[in-house]
mmCIF file of C-alpha atoms in Angstrom:
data_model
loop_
_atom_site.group_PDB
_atom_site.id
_atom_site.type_symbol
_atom_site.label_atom_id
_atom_site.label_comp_id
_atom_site.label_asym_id
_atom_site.label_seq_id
_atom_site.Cartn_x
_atom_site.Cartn_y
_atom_site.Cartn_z
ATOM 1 C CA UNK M 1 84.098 131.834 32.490
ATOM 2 C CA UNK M 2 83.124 129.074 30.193
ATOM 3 C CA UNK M 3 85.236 126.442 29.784
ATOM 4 C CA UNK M 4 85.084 123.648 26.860
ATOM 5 C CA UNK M 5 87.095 120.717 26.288
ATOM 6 C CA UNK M 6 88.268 118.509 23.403
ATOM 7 C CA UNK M 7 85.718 115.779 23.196
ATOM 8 C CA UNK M 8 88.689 113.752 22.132
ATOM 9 C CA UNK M 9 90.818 115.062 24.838
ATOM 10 C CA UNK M 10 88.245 113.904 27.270
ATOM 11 C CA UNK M 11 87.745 110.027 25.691
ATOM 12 C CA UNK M 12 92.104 109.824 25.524
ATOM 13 C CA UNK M 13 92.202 111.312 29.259
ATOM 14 C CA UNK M 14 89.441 108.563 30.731
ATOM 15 C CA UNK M 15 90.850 105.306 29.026
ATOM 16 C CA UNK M 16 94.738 106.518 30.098
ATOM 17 C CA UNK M 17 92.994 106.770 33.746
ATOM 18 C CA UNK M 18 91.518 103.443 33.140
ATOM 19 C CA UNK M 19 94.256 101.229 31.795
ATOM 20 C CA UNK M 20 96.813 103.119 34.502
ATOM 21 C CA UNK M 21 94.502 101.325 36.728
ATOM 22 C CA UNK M 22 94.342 97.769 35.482
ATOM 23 C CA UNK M 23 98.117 97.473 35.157
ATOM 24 C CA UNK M 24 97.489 97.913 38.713
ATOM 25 C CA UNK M 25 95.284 95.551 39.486
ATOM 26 C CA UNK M 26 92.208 97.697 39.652
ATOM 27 C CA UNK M 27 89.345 97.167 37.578
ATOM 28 C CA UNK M 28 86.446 99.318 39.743
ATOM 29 C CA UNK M 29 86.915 101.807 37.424
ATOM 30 C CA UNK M 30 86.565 100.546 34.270
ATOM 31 C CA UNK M 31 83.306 98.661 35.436
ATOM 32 C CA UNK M 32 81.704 100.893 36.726
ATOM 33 C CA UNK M 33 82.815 102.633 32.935
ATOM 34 C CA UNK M 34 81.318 100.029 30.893
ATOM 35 C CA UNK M 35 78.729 99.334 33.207
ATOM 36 C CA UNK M 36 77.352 103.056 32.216
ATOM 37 C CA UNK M 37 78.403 102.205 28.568
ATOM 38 C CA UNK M 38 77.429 98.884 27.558
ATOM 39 C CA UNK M 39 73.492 99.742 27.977
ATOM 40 C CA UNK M 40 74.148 102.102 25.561
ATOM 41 C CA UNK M 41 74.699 99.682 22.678
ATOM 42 C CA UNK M 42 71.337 98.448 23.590
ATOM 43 C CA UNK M 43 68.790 101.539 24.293
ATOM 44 C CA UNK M 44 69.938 104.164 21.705
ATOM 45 C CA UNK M 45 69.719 103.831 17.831
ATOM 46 C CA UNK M 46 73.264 103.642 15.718
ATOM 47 C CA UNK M 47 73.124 107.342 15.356
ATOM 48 C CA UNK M 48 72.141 108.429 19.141
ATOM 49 C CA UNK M 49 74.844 106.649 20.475
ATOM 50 C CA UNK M 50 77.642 109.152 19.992
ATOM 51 C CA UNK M 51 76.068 111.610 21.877
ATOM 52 C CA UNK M 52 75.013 109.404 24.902
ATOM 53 C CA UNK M 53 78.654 108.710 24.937
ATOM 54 C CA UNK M 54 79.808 111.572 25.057
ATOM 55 C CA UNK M 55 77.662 112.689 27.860
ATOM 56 C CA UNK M 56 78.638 109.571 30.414
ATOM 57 C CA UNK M 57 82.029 110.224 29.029
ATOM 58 C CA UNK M 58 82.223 113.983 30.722
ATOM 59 C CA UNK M 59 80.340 112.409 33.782
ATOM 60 C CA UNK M 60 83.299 110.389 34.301
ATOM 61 C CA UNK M 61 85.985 113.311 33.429
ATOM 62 C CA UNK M 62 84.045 115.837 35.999
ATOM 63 C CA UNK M 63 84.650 112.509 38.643
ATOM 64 C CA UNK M 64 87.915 111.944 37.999
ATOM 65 C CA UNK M 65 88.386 115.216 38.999
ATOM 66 C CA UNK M 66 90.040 116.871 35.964
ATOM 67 C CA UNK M 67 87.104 119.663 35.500
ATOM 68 C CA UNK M 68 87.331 120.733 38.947
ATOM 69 C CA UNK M 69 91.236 121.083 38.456
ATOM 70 C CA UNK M 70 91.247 122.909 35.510
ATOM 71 C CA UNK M 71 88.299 125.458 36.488
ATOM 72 C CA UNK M 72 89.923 126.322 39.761
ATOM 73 C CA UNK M 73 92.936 127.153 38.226
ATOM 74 C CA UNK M 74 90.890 129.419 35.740
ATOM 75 C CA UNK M 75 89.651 131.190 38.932
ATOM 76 C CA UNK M 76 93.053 132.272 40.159
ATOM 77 C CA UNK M 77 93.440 134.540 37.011
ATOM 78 C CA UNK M 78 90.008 136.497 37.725
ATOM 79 C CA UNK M 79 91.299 139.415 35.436
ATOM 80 C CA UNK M 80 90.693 136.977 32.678
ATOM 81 C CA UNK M 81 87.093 137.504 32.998
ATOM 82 C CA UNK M 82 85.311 140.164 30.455
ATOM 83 C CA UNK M 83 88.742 139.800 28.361
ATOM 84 C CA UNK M 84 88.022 137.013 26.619
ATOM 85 C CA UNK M 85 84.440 134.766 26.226
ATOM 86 C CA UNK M 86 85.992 131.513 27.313
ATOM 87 C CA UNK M 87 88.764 128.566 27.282
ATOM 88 C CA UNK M 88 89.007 125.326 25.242
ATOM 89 C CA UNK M 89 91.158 123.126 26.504
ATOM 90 C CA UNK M 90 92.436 120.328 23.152
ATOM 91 C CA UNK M 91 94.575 118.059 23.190
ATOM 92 C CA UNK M 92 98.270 118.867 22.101
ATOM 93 C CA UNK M 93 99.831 116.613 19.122
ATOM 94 C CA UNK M 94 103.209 116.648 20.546
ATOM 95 C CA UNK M 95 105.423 118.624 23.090
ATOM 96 C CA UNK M 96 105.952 121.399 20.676
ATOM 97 C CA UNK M 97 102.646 121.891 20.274
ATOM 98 C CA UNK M 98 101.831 122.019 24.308
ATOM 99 C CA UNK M 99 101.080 125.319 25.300
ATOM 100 C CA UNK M 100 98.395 128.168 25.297
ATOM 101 C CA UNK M 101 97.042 131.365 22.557
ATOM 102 C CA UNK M 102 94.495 133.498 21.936
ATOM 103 C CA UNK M 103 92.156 132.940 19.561
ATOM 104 C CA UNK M 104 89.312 135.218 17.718
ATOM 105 C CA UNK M 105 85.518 134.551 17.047
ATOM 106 C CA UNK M 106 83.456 136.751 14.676
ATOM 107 C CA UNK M 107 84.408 140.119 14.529
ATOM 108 C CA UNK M 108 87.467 141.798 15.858
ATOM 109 C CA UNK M 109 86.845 142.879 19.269
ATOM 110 C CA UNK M 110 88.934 141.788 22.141
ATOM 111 C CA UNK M 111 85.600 140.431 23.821
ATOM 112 C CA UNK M 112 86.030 137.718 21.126
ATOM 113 C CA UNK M 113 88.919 136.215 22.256
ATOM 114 C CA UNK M 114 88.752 132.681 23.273
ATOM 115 C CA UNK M 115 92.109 131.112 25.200
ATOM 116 C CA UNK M 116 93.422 127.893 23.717
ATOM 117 C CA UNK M 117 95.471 125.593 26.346
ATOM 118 C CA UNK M 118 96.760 122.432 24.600
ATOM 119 C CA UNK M 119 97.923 119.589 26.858
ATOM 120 C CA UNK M 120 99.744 116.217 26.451
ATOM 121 C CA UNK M 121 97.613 113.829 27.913
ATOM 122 C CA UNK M 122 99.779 112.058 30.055
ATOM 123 C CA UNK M 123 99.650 115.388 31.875
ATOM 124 C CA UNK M 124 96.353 113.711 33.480
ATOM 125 C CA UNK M 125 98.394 111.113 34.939
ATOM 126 C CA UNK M 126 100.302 113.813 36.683
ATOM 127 C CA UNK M 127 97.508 116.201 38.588
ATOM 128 C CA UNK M 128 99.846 118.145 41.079
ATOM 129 C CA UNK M 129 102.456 118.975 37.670
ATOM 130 C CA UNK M 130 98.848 119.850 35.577
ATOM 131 C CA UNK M 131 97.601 122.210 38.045
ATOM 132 C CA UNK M 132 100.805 124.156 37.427
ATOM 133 C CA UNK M 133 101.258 123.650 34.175
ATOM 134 C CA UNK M 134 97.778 125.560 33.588
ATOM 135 C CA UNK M 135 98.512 128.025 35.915
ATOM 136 C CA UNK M 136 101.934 129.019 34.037
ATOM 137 C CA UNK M 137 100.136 128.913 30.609
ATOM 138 C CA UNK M 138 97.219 131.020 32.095
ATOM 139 C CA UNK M 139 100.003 133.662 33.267
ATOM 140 C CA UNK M 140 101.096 133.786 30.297
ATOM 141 C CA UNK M 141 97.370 134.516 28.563
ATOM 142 C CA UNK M 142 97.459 137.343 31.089
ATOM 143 C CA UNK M 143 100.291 138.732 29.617
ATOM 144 C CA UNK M 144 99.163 138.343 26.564
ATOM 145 C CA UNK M 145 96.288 140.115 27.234
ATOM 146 C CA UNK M 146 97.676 142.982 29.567
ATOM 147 C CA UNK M 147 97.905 146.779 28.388
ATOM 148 C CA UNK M 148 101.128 147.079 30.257
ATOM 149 C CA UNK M 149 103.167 144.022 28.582
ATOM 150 C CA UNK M 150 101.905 144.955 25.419
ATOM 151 C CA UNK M 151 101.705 142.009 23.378
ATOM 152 C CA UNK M 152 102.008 141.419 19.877
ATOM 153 C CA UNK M 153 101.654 138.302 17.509
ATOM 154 C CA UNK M 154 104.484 138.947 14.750
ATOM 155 C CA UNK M 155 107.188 137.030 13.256
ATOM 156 C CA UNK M 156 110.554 136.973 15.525
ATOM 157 C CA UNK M 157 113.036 136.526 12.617
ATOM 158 C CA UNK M 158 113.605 137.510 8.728
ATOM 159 C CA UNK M 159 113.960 133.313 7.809
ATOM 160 C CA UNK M 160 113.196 130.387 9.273
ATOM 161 C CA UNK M 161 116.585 130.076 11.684
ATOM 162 C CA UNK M 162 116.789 133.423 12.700
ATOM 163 C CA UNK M 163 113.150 132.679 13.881
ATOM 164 C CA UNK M 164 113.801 129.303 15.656
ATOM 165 C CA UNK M 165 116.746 130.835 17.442
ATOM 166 C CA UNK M 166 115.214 134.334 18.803
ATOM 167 C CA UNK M 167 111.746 132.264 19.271
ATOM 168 C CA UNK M 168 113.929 130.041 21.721
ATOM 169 C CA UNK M 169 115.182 133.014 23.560
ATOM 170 C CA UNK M 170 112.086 134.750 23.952
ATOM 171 C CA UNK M 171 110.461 131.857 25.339
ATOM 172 C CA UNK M 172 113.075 131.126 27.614
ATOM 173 C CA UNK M 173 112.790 135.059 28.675
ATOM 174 C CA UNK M 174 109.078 134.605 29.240
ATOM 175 C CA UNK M 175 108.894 131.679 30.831
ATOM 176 C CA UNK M 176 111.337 133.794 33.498
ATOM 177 C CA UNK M 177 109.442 136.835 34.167
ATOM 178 C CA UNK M 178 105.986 134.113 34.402
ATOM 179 C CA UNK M 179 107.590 131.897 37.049
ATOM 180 C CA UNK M 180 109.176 134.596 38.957
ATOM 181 C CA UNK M 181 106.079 136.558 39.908
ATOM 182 C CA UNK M 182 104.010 133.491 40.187
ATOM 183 C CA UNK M 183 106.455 132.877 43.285
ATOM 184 C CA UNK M 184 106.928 135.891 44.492
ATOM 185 C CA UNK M 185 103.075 135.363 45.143
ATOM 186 C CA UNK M 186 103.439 131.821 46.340
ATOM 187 C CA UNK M 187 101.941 129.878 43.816
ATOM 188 C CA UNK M 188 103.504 126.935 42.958
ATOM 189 C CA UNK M 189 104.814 126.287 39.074
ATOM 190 C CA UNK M 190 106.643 124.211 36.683
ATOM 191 C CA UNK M 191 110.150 125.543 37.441
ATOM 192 C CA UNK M 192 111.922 127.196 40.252
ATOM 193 C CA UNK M 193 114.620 130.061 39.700
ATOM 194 C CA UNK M 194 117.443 126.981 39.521
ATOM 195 C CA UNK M 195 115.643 125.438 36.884
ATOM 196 C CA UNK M 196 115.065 128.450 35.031
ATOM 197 C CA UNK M 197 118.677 129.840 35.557
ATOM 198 C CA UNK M 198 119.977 126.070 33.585
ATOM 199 C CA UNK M 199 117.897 127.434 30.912
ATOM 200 C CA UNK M 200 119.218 131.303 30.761
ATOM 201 C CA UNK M 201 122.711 129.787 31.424
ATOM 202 C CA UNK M 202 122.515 127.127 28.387
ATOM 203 C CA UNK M 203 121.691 130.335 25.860
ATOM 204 C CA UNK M 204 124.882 132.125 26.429
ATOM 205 C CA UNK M 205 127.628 130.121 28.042
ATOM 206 C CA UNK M 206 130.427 132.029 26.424
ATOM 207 C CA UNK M 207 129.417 134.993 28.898
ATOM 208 C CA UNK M 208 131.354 134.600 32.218
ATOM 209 C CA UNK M 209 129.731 132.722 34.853
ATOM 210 C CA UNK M 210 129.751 135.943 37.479
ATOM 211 C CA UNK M 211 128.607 138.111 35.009
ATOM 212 C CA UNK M 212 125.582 135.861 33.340
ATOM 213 C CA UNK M 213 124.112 135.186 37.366
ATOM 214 C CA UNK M 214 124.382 138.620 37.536
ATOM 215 C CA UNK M 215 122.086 139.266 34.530
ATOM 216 C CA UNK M 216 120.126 136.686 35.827
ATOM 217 C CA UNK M 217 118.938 137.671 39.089
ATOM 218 C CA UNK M 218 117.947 141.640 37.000
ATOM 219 C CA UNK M 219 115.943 139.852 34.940
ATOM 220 C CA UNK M 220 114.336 137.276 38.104
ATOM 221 C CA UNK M 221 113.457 140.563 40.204
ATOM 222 C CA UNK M 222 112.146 142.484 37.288
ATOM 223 C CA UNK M 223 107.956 143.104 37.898
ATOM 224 C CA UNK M 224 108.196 144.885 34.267
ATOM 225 C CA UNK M 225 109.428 143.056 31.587
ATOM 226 C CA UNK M 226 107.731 144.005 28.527
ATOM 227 C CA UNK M 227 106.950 141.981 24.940
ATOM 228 C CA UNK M 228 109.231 144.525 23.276
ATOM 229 C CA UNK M 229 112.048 144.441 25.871
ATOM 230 C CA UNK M 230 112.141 140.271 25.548
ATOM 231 C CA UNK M 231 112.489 140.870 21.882
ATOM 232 C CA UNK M 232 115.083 143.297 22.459
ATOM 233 C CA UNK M 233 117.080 140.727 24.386
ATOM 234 C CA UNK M 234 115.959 137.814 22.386
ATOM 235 C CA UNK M 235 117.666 139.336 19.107
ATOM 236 C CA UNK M 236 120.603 140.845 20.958
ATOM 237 C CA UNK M 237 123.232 139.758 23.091
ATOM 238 C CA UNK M 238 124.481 143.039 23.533
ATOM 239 C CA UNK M 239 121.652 143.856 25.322
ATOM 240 C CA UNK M 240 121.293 141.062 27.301
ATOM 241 C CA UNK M 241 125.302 142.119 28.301
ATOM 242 C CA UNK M 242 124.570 145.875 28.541
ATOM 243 C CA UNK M 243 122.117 144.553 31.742
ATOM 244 C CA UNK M 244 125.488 143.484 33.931
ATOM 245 C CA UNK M 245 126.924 147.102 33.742
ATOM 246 C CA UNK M 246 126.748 148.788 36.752
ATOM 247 C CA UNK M 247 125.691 145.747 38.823
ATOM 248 C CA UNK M 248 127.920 144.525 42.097
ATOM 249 C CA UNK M 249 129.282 141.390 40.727
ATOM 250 C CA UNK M 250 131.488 138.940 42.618
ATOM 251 C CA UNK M 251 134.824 139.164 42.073
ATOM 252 C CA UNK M 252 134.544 141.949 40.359
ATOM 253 C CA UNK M 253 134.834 145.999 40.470
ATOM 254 C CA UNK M 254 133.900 147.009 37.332
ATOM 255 C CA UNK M 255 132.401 145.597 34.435
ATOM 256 C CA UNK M 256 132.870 147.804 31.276
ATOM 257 C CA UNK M 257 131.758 146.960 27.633
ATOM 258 C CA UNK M 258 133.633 148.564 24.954
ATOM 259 C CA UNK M 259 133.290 147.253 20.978
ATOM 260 C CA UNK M 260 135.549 145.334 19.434
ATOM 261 C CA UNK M 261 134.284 146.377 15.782
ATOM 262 C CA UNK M 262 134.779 143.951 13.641
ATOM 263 C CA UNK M 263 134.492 139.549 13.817
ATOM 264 C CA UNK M 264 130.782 140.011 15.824
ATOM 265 C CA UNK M 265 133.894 139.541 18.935
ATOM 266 C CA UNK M 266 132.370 141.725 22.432
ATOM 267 C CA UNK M 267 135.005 142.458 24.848
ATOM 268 C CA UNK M 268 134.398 142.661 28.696
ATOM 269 C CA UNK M 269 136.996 144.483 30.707
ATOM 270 C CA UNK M 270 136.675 143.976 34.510
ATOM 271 C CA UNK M 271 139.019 144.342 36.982
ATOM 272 C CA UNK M 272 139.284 141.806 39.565
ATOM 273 C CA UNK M 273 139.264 143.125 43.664
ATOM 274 C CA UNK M 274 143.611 141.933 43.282
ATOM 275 C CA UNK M 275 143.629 144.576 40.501
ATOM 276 C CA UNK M 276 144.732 142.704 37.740
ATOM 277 C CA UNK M 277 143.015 143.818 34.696
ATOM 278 C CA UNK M 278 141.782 141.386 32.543
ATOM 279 C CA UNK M 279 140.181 141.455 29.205
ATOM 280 C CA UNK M 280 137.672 138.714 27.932
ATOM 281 C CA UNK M 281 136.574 137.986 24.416
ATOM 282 C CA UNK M 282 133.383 136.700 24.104
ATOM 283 C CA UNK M 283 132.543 135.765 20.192
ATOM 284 C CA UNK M 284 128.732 136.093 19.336
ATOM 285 C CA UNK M 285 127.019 133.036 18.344
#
């Protein structure tokens, strides 16, 4: 698969490498830079230089090592291949804006899809956390591109908080069933199931602790989840509830959901293994 990079991603990336460097003492580096550069200024008209820039510029990204990185992290998704027509990998204005999408060329077909991965770049100060930062995003591409998770680019929400809030879940839901199976395989990624779990937990902490682990580990096993079922959950905590029923839970025998109508106020009757019967109001945030 072809791969393309930010010109401007690639300058940013080689002078971060290079001043790392010198505030460590070593200068071999940017010598050897300028000793590739500074001939330049001499041998090539004003308007030639730009290019011959740019060319020792991704000789020196390609020995750094970042091509190498990024390509052989492309080749552990080989289903991407015929799907799309190629990567570009930019640079990303903020932390919001880190991540990857799909893109279209000329005409509509999916063979003119192009995948968009936008990284910080202090990320190439940090190769082992890079490596599976790509990986995650490129797990989620395949997603993305999958019959079977069926993916669609639509709005989340009816205004702009509704969207913020079930865009937060969703991600948060995503980013779950990516890391899971990328583990379950043995790759390596940017969060482990504790991390993850901080995240799930932080959503809905008026849900009892037993009961959201519970929920949890469903949605940690589950080889399946589908764009449609994270929305599902994403817009409803009912749902996200409904998962628990049924499920052995410490502590407790039975978990049982029944409505209680009116205030947005879901009650959770379980009955602990002493047999006291207790009833918990959760209010929905």
């Amino acid at each position: 698969m072809k791969i393309e990079f930010d010109p401007n991603l690639i300058e940013e990336a080689i002078f971060r490498e290079l001043k790392v460097k010198e505030e460590k003492g070593d200068y071999a580096l940017t010598n050897e830079y300028h000793a590739l550069t500074d001939p330049v200024y001499e041998n090539f008209p004003l308007d030639e230089r730009p290019a011959q820039f740019k060319k020792i510029e991704w000789d020196f990204f390609k020995e750094l090592g970042f091509f190498n990185l990024i390509k052989e992290s492309f080749d552990e998704f080989p289903d991407l291949e015929g799907k799309v027509i190629g990567g570009v990998i930019t640079k990303a204005k903020n932390p919001f804006d880190e991540g990857s999408s799909l893109t279209k060329g000329p005409g509509d077909g999916t063979e003119q899809k192009r995948i968009i991965i936008k990284l910080l770049i202090d990320r190439f100060q940090e190769i082992a956390y890079l490596k599976k930062l790509i990986r995650h995003e490129l797990m989620h591409v395949s997603d993305m591109l999958g019959e079977s998770f069926g993916y669609r680019d639509e709005r989340l929400g009816c205004n702009p908080m509704e969207e913020s809030i079930i865009t937060e879940r969703y991600s948060i839901f995503w980013d779950i069933f990516v890391d899971s199976r990328l583990l379950r395989k043995g790759k390596e990624t940017i969060s482990d199931k504790e991390g993850r779990y901080a995240e799930f937990e932080s959503l809905y902490k008026k849900i009892p602790t037993e009961i959201k682990a519970a929920i949890f580990n469903v949605l940690w096993q589950d080889e399946y989840l589908t764009h449609n079922k994270i929305l599902e959950l994403a817009k409803d905590v009912n749902k996200v509830i409904k998962i628990s029923e049924g499920l052995p839970i410490k502590h407790v025998q039975k978990i049982k959901k029944r409505s209680c109508l009116e205030h947005n106020v879901l009650c959770v009757n379980f009955v602990p293994i002493i047999g006291l019967k207790i009833s918990i109001m959760i209010l929905i945030s």
